[in-house]
Each structure stands twice: as C-alpha cells, then as structure tokens.
CSV table of C-alpha atoms and ligand atoms in Angstrom, one decimal:
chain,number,residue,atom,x,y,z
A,1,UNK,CA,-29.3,98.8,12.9
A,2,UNK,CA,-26.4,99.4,15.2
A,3,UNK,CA,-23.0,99.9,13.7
A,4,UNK,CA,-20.3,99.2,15.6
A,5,UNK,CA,-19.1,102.2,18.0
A,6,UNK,CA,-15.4,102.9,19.0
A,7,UNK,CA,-14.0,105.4,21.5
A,8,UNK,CA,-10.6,106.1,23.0
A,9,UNK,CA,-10.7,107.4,26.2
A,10,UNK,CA,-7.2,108.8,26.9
A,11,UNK,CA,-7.7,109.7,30.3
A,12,UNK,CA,-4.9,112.2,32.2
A,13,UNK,CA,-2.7,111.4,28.6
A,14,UNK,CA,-2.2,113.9,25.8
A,15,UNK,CA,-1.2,117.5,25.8
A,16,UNK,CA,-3.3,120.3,23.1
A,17,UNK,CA,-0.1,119.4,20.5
A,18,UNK,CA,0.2,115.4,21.1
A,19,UNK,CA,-3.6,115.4,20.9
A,20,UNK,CA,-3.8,117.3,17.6
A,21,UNK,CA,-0.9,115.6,16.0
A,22,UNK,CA,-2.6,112.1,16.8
A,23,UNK,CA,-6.0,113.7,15.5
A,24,UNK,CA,-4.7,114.8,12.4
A,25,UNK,CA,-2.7,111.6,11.8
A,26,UNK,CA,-6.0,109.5,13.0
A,27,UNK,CA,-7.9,111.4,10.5
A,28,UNK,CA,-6.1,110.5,7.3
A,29,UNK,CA,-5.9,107.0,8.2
A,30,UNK,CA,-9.5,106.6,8.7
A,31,UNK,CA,-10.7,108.5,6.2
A,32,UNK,CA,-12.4,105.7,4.3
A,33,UNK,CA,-13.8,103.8,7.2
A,34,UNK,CA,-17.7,104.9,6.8
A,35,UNK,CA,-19.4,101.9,8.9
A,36,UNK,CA,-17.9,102.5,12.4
A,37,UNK,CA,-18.5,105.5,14.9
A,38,UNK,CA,-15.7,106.5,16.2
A,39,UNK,CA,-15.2,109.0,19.1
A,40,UNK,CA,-12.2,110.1,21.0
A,41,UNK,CA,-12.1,111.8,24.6
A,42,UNK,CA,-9.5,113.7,25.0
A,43,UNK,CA,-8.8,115.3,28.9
A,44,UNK,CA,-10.2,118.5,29.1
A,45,UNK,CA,-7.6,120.9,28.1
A,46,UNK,CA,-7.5,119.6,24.5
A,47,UNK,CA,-11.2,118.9,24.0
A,48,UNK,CA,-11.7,122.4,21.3
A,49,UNK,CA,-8.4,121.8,20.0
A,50,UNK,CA,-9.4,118.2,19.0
A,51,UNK,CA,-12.7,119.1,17.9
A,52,UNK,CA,-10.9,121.8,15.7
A,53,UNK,CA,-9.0,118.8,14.4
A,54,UNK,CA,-11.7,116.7,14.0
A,55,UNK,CA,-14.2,119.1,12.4
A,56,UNK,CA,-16.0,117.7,9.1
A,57,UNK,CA,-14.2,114.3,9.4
A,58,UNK,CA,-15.8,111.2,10.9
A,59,UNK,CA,-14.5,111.8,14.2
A,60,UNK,CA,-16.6,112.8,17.0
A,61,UNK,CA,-15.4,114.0,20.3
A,62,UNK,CA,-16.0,113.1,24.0
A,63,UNK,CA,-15.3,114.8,27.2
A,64,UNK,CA,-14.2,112.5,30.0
A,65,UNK,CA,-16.8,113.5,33.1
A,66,UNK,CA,-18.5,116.8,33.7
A,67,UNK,CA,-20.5,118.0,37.0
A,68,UNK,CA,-24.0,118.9,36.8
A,69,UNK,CA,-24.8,122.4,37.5
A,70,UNK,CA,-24.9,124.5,34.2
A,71,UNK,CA,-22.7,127.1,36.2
A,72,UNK,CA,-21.5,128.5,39.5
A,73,UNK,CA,-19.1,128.7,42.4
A,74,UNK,CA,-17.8,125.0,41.6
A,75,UNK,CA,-14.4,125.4,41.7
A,76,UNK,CA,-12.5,122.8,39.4
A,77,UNK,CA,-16.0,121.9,37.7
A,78,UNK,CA,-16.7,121.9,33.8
A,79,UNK,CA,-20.7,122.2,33.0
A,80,UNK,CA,-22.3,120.1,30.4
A,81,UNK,CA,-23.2,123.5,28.0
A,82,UNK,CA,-19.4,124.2,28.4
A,83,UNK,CA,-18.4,120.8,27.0
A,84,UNK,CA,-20.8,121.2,24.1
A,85,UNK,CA,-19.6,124.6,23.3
A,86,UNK,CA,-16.0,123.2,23.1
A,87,UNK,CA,-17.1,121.1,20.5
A,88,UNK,CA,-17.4,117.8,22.1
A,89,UNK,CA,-21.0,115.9,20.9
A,90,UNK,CA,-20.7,113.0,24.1
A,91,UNK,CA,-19.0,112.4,27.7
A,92,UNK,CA,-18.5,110.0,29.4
A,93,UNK,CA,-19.9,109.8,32.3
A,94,UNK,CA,-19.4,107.3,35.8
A,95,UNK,CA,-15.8,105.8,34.6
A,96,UNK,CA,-14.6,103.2,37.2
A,97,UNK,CA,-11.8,105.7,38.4
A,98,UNK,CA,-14.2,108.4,38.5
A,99,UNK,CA,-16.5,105.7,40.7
A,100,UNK,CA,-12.9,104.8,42.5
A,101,UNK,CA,-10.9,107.7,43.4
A,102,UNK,CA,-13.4,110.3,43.0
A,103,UNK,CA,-16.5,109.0,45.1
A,104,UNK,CA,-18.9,109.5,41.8
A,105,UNK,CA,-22.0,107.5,43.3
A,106,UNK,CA,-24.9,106.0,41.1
A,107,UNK,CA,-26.9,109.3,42.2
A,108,UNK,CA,-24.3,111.4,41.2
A,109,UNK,CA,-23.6,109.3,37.7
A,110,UNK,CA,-27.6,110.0,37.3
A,111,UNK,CA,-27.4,113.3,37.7
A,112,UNK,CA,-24.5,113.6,35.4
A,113,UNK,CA,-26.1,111.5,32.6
A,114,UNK,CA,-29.4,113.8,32.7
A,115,UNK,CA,-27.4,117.0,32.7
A,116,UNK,CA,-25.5,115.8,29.8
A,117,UNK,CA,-28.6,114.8,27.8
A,118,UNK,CA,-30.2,118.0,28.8
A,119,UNK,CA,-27.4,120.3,27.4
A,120,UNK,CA,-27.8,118.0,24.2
A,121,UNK,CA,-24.4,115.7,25.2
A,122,UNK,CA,-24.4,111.9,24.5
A,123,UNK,CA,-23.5,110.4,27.5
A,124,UNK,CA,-21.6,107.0,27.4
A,125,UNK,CA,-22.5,105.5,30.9
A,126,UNK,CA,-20.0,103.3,32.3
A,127,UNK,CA,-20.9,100.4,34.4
A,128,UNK,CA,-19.0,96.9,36.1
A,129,UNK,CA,-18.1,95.0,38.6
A,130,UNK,CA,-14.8,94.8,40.3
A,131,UNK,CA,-12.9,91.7,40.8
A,132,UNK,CA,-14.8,91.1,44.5
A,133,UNK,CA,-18.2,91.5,43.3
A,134,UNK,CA,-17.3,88.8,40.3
A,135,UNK,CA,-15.9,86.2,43.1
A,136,UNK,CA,-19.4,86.7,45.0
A,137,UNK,CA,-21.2,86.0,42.0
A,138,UNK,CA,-22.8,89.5,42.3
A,139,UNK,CA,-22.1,90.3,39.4
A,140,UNK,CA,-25.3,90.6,37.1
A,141,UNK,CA,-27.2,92.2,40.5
A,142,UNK,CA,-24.3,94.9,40.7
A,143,UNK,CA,-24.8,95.6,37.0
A,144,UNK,CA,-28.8,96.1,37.8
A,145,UNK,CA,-28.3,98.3,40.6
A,146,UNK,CA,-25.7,100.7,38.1
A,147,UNK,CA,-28.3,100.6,35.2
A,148,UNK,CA,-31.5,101.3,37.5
A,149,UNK,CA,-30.6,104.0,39.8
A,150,UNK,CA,-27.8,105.7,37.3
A,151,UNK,CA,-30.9,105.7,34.0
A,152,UNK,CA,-33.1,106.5,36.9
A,153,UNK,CA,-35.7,108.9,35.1
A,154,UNK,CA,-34.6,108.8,31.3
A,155,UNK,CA,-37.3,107.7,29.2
A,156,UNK,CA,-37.5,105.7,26.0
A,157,UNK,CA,-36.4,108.0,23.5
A,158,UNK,CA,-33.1,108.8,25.8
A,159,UNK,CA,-32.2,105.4,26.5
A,160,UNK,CA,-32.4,105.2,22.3
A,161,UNK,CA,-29.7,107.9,22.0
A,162,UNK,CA,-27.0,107.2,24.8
A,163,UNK,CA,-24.2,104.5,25.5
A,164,UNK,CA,-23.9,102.2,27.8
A,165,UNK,CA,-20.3,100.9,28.5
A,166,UNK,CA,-19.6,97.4,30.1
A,167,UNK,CA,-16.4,97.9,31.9
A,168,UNK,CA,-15.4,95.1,34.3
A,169,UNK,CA,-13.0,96.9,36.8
A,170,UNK,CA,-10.8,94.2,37.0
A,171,UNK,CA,-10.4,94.4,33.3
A,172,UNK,CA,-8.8,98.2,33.0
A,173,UNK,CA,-5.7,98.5,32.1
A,174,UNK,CA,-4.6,95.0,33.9
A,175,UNK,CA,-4.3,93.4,30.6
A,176,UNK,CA,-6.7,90.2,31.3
A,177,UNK,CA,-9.4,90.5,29.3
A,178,UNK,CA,-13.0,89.3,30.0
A,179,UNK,CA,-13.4,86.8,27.7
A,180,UNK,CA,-16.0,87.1,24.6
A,181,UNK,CA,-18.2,84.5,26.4
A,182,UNK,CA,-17.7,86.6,29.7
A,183,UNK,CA,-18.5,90.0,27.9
A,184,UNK,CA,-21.2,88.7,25.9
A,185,UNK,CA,-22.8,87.1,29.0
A,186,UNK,CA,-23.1,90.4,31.1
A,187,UNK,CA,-24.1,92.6,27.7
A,188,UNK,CA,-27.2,90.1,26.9
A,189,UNK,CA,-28.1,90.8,30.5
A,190,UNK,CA,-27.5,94.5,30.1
A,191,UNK,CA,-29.7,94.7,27.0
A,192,UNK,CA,-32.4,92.3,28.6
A,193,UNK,CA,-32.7,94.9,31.9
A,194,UNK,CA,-33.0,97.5,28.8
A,195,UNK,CA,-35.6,96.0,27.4
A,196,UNK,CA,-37.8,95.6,30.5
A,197,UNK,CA,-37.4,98.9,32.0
A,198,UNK,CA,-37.3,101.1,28.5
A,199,UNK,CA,-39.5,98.7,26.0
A,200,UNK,CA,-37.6,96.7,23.1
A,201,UNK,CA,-36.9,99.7,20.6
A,202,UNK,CA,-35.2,101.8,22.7
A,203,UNK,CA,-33.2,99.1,24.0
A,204,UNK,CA,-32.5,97.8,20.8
A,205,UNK,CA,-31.1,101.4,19.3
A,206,UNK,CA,-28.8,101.8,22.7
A,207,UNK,CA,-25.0,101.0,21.9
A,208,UNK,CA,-23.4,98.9,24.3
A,209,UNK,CA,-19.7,99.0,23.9
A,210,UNK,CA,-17.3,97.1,26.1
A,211,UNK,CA,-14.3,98.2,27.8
A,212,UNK,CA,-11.3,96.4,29.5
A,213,UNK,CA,-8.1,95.8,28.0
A,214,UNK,CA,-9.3,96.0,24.5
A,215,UNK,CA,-6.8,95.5,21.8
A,216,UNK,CA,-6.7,95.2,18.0
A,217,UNK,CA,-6.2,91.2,18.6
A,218,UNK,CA,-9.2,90.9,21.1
A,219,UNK,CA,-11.6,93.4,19.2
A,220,UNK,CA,-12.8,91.0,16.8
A,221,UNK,CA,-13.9,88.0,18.7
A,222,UNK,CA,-15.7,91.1,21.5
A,223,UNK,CA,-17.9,92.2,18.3
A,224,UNK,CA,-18.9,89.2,17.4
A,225,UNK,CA,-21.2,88.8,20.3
A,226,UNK,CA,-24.6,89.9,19.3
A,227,UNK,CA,-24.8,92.5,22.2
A,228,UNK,CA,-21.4,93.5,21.7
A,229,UNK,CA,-21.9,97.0,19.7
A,230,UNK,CA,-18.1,98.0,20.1
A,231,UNK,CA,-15.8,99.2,22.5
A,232,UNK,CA,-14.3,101.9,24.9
A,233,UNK,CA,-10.6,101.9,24.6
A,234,UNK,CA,-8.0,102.8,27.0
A,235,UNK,CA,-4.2,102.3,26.7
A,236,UNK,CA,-4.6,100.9,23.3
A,237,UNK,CA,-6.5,104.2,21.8
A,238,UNK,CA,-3.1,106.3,22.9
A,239,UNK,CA,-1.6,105.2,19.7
A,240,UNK,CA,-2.9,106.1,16.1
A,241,UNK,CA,-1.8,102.9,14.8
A,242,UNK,CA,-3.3,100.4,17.2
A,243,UNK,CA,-6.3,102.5,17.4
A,244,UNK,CA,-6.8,102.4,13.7
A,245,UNK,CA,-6.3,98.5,14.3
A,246,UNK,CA,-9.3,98.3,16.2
A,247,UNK,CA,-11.6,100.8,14.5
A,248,UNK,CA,-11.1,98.4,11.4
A,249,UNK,CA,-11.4,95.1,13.0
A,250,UNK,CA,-14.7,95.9,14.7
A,251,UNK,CA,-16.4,96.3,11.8
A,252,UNK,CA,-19.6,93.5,11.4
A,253,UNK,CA,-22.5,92.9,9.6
A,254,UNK,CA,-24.8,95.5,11.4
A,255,UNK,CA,-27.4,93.9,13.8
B,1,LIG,P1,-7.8,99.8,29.1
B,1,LIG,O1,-8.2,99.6,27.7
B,1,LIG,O2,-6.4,100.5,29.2
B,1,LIG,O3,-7.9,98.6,29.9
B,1,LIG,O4,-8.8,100.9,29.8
B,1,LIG,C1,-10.2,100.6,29.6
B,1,LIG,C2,-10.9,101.8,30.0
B,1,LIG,O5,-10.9,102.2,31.2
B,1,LIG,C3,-11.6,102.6,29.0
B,1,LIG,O6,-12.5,103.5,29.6
C-alpha cells in the first residue's frame, strides 16, 4: 500500500546550475525505477529551475520550509501558493535546524503544515528528539507532544496525504545512525499515536520516512522495519550517485 518514499533534502547546498546538472543526471539514472517516490528539496533559489528539470520524470520537488501567510509585508518569507506556483508539489516543514536555529515552535510547525495543505503542498513534517531528551528517556513523550500539537486540527483524510519524518537530532549529519531497532521502535510508536488520534486508514496511508545519517549501506536494513516507509536524506542526497544508491536499495515488498 505504501511504497517506499525517498527525499533529499539539500539544505543551504546547490546553486540554479549545480542543482539542474544533478537533476538532469539524477533523472537518467532513475529513469526505470517505477516503485519508489522520490522527491528532492532543493533551497529556494533553485526550486523552478529543478522543477523545470524534473518535469514529466518521476521526480517530484520539495521546498525546504515556508511561512504561513499567503502574502504580505514578511520580509524574507516565501508563501505556500508561491512554492506551489514554482513547481514544487511538497515542503518540508519543522526541520530540526529550522526547530534549532530558527525558533520554529510546534505552533508555528502547525501552522505551517495547515498552510501547506491548504495551498494544495504535501507537507513532510519533521519530528525527534535530541540527544538529552533520549538520555532522559523522554523520548516517545517528546515524539507525542511534536505529533499532537504540530497535526493539531488535520483530519483523517490529511493525515492520509502528508509525511511524517522521524529525525532523531542527534542523528543529522553526525554520522551515527539510530539503529534499525532504534528507528523501528520510535516509528511503531509514531504510527500507533496515528492510529489513535486519526483512525487506522489514515494512519496506515501516512508515509513515515526516517532521517539521520542515512546512507546507501544503512538504507536497506531502515526499510525493512515495517513502519519504516523510507527516508529523508541529507549529506548523502548531495551526490547523484549515492542518492541513486539509496533510491534503489529502499525498494521492498510494499506493506
Ligand atoms: P544527514 O543525512 O546529513 O544526517 O541529514 C539528515 C537530515 O537532516 C535530513 O533532513
């Protein structure tokens, strides 16, 4: 029912001509892969350029955050309607550095997440603990708190068609790994919260990827866990080859 879901996000990496030269070379070397979603986000600057790129290929495109209003005096801001119009058909929305260095609450990632599904975006929600939070054990109540008051208000039939990321802070870009166990502990836990706030189907049809140091010799054991629908890639989604790597190995019998 779910096929497995991929997406780079690059983050502040990539000019317009470095993003279209990996788009076009990404696009010939998955050109045959029909059983995997794949999605990169691109920084803002290159997100029409890439979708130019990407158009009629099995590519889709992400922004990497947007602000709420549809438009105004918000200097520095890009609106949900504006990402759409560029091409882009998700964002992602609540990133750890976005939580981190940019003070994005769990009211603010709510109100992000309904603007994007109201302009007709699919957000990818990120959630996670950092390191601390894991060493108090808080882990699983830290990861209800995100889901509850960041979904706040979605109903069933929008809970079907976003993403939810797992992203464990102290995974990004550190190179340690949660382990599959680890990942496929907090997802079963995600999926069961799912289930009881948004009813079994809708739950069911939401793609939980995980996120964290993913690369193409990790991917494989990550998907195997039953809740494990994919994966949001950093540093290893910066290069076509590695990217392709992982796109491939995450392929599964569909759940
Ligand atoms: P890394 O894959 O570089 O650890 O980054 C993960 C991430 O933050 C994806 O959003």
């Amino acid at each position: 029912m779910r096929i497995p879901f991929i997406a780079g996000n690059w983050k502040m990496f990539k000019t317009v001509h470095e993003a279209v030269v990996f788009v076009k070379e990404l696009r010939s070397a998955v050109k045959d892969v029909a059983d995997v979603e794949i999605v990169v986000a691109p920084p803002f600057t290159a997100v029409h350029a890439v979708a130019e790129a990407a158009r009629n290929s099995n590519i889709g495109v992400a922004a990497q955050d947007l602000y709420w209003e549809r438009e105004g005096a918000f200097t520095g801001e890009v609106s949900a309607a504006m990402i759409k119009e560029a091409g882009a058909e998700y964002v992602i929305v609540g990133h750890s550095e976005r939580r981190r260095l940019f003070g994005d609450t769990d009211a603010i990632v709510n109100r992000k997440t309904s603007a994007a599904i109201g302009a007709g975006l699919t957000p990818i929600v990120c959630i996670g603990e950092t390191l601390e939070e894991r060493e108090r054990n808080e882990t699983l109540a830290i990861l209800d708190r995100q889901i509850k008051d960041g979904l706040d208000g979605l109903g069933a039939p929008q809970l079907a068609d976003i993403v939810v990321a797992y992203e464990p802070v102290w995974a990004i870009g550190t190179g340690r790994t949660a382990t599959a166990a680890q990942a496929g502990e907090a997802h079963a836990h995600i999926r069961k919260r799912l289930r009881q706030w948004f009813g079994a189907d809708a739950a069911d049809r939401c793609h939980l990827l995980y996120g964290g140091s993913v690369k193409p010799d990790n991917i494989a054991e990550l998907v195997a866990e039953a809740d494990v629908d994919g994966a949001l890639v950093g540093g290893a989604s910066l290069d076509v080859k590695s990217f392709t790597e992982i796109v491939v190995r995450s392929r599964r019998a569909a759940v």
